[in-house]
Tab-separated table of C-alpha atoms in Angstrom:
chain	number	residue	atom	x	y	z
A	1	UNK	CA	168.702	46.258	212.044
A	2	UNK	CA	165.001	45.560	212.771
A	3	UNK	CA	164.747	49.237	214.059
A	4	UNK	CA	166.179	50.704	211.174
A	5	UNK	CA	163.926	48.579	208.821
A	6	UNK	CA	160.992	49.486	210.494
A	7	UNK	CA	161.882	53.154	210.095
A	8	UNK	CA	162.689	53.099	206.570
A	9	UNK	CA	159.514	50.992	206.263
A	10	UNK	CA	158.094	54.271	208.045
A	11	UNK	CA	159.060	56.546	205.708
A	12	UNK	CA	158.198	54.812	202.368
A	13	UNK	CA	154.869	53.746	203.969
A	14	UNK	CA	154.563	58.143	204.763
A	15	UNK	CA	155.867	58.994	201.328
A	16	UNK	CA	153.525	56.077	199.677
A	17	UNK	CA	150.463	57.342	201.674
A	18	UNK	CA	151.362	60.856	201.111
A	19	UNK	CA	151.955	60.545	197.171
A	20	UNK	CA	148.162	58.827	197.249
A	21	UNK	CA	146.895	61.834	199.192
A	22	UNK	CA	148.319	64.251	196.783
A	23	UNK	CA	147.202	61.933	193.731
A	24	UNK	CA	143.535	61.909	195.498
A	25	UNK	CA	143.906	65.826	196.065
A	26	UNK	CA	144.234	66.605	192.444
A	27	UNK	CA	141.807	64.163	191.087
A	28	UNK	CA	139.196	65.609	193.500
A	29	UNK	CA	139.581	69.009	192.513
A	30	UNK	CA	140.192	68.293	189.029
A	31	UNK	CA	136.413	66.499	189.329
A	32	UNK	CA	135.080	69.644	191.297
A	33	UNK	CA	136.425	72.052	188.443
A	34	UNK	CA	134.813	69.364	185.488
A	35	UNK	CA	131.250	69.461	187.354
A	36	UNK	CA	131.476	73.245	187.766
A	37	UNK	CA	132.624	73.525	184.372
A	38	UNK	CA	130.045	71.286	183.079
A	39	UNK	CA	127.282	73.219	184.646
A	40	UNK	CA	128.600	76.621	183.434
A	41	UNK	CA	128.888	75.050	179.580
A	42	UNK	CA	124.970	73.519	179.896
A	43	UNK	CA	123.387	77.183	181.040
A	44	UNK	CA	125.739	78.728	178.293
A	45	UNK	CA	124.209	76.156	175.693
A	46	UNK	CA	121.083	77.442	177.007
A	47	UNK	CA	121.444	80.151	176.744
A	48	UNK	CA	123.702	80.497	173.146
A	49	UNK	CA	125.895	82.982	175.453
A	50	UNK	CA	127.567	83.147	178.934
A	51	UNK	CA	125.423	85.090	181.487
A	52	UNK	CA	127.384	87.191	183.994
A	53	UNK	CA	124.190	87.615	185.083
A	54	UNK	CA	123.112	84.467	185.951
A	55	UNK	CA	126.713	83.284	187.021
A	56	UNK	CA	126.894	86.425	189.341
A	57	UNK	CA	123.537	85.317	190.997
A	58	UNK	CA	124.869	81.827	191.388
A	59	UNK	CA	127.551	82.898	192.707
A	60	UNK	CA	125.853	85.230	195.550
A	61	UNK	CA	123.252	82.424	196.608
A	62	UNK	CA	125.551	80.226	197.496
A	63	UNK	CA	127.507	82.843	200.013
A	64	UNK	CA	123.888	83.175	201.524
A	65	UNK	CA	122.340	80.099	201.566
A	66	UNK	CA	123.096	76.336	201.879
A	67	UNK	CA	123.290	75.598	198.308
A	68	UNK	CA	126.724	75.433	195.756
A	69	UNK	CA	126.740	77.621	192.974
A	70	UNK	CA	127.525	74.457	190.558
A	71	UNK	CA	123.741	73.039	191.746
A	72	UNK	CA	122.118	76.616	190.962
A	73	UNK	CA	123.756	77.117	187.495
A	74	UNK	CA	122.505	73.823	186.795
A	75	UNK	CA	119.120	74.963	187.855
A	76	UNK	CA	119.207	78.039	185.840
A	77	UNK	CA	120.357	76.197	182.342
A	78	UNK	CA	117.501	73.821	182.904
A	79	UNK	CA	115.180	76.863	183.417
A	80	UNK	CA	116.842	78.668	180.600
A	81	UNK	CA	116.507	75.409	178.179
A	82	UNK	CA	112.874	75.403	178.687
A	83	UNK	CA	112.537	79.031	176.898
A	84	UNK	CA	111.982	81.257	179.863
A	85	UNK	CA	113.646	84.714	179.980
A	86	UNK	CA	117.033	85.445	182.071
A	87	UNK	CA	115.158	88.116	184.424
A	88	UNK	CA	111.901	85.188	185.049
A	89	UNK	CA	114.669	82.883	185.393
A	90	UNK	CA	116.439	84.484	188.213
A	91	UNK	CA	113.612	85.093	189.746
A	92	UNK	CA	112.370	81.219	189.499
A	93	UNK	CA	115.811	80.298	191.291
A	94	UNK	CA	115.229	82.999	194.305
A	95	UNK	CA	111.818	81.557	195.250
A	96	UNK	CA	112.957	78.247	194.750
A	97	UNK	CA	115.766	78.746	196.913
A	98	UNK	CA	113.516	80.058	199.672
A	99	UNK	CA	110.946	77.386	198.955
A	100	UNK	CA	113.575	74.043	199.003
A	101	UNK	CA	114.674	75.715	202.381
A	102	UNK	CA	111.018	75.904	203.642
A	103	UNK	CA	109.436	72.611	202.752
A	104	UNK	CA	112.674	70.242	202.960
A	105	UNK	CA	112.852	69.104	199.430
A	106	UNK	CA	115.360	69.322	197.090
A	107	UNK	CA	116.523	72.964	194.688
A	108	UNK	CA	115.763	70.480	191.774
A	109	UNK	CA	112.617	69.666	192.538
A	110	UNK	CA	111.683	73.206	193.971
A	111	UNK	CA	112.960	74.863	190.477
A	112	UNK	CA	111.214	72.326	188.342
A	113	UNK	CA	107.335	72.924	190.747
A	114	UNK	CA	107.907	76.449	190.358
A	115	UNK	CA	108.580	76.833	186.764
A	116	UNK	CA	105.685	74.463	186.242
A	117	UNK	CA	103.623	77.320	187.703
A	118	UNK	CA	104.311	79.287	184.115
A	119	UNK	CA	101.936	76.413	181.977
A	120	UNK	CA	99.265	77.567	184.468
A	121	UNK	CA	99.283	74.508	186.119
A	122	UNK	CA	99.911	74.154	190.022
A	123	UNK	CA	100.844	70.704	190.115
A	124	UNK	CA	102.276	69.624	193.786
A	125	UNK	CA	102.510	72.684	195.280
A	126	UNK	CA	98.505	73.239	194.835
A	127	UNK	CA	98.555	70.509	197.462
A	128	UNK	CA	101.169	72.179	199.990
A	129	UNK	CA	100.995	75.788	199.278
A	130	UNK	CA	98.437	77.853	201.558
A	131	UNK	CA	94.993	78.496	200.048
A	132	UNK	CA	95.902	81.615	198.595
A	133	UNK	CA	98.020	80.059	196.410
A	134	UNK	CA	95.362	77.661	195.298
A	135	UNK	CA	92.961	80.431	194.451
A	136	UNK	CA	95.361	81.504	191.354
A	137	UNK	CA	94.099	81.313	188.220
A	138	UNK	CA	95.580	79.507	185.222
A	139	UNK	CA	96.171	82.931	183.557
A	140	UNK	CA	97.664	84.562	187.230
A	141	UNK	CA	100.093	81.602	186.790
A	142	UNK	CA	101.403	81.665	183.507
A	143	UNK	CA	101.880	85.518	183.680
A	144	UNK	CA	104.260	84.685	187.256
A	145	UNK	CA	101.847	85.238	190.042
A	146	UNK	CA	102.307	81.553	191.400
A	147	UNK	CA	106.068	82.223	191.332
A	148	UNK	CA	105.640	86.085	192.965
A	149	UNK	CA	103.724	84.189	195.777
A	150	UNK	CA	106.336	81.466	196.536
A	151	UNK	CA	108.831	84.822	196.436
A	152	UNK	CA	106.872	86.664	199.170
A	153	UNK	CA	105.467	83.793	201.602
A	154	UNK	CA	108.786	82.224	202.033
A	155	UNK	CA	111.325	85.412	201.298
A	156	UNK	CA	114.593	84.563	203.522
A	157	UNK	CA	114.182	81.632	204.514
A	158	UNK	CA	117.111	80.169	202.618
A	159	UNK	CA	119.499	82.785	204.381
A	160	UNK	CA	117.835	82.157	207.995
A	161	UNK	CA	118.538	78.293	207.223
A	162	UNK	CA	122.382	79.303	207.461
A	163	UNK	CA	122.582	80.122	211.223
A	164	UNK	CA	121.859	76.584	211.649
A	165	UNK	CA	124.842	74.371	212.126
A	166	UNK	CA	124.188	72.054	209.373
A	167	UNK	CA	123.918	75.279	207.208
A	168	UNK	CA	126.543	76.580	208.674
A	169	UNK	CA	128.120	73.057	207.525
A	170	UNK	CA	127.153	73.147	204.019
A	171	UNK	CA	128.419	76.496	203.300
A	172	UNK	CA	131.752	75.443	204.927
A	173	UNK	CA	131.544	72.691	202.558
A	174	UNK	CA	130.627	75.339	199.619
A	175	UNK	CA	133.385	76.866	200.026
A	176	UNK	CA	136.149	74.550	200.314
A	177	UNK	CA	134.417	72.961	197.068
A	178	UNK	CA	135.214	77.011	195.300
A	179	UNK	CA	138.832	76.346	196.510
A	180	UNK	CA	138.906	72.795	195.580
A	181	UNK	CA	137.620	74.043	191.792
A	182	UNK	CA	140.734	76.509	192.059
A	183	UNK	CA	143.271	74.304	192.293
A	184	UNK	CA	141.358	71.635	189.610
A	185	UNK	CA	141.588	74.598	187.331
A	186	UNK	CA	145.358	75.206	187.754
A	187	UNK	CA	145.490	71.137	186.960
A	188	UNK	CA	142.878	69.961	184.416
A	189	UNK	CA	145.036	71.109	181.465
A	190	UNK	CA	147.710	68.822	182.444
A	191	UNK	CA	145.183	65.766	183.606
A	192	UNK	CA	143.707	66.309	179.847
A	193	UNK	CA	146.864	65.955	178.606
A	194	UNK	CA	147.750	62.802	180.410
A	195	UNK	CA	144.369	61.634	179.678
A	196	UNK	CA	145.104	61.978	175.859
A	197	UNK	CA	148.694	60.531	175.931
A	198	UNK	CA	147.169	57.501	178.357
A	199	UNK	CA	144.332	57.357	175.838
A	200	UNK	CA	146.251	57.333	172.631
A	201	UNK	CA	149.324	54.488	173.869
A	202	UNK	CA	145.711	52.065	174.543
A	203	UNK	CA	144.830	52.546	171.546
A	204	UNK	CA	148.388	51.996	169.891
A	205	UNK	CA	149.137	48.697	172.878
A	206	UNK	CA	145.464	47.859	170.991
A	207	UNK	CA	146.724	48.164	167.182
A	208	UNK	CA	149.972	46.493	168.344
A	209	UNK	CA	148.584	43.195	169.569
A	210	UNK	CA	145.816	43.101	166.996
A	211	UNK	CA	149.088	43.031	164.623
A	212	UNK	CA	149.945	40.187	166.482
A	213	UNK	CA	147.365	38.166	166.851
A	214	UNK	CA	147.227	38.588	162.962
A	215	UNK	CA	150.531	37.975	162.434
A	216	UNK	CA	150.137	34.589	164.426
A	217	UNK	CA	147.023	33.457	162.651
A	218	UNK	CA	148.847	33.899	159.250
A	219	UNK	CA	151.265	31.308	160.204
A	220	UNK	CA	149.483	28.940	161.314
């Protein structure tokens, strides 16, 4: 008897833990799909349109560097929200690439130090770049010098950063993230769903015991 319980305490114990797994599955690749989705809406608000363009180099960057295309289409709607044309843009997001990879700092902060090279101003990277950079002029930089420099002193360095095993890491992880965005796909319409029908009986149980708590205060 004690053997037989503790096998059938076996199996609901695998089917409990392997329900959860499958629950945890879908919600994590539901979430990848929302952020991916998310970034793809903000850089078509950006942009008033969807850029194949754009969403094509995303998608190519991330196959040859460290970084997921969801970060880099974020990067390019913030670029694109700040007025700058789709062919400066792309080319903001290739140095930047190169110069996260080179300096160890983040694609957020490399996109928003080399954009800031287009007000003429040289901000941080006056300080770090070589003194070539520093010798451009406010005029050089708002006409894309300062970003045609960071382009040519640290060209490839975001690709060379992939033979390394943590790169090699990351882009593993890139890519079970595009899988993991598949299958959220196939899902989200029914996890909106759910979410609606969940979202819609709170708000009746709500209504209902309001009514009640009425009801009862009427009486007495």
């Amino acid at each position: 008897s004690i053997k037989k319980l503790g096998s059938s305490a076996l199996k609901a114990g695998a089917a409990y833990f392997g329900t959860r797994g499958l629950i945890n599955a879908i919600v994590s690749s539901t979430e990848a799909f929302g952020i991916q989705e998310q970034a793809e809406k903000a850089l078509e608000v950006a942009l008033g349109r969807t850029s194949n363009m754009l969403l094509k180099q995303a998608s190519a960057l991330q196959k040859s560097t460290m970084f997921g295309d969801e970060a880099i289409i974020a990067q390019q709607a913030y670029v694109k929200s700040l007025g700058v044309s789709t062919d400066q843009t792309k080319e903001i997001i290739e140095a930047s690439v190169d110069l996260a990879a080179a300096m160890g700092i983040s694609l957020e902060s490399a996109v928003m130090n080399t954009t800031k090279t287009l007000s003429g101003m040289q901000g941080e990277l006056g300080e770090k770049l070589p003194a070539a950079f520093k010798e451009l002029t406010a005029e050089q930089l708002k006409a894309g010098e300062g970003i045609k420099f960071i382009r040519e002193q640290f060209r490839g360095t975001a690709e060379e950063e992939v033979g390394t095993l943590t790169g090699s890491l990351d882009q593993m992880t890139n890519t079970l993230g595009d899988t993991a965005e598949a299958i959220g796909e196939i899902f989200s319409p029914v996890v909106t769903l759910l979410a609606q029908a969940l979202g819609n009986a709170a708000r009746e149980a709500q209504e209902l015991l309001k009514y009640q708590v009425q009801k009862i205060c009427k009486k007495n």
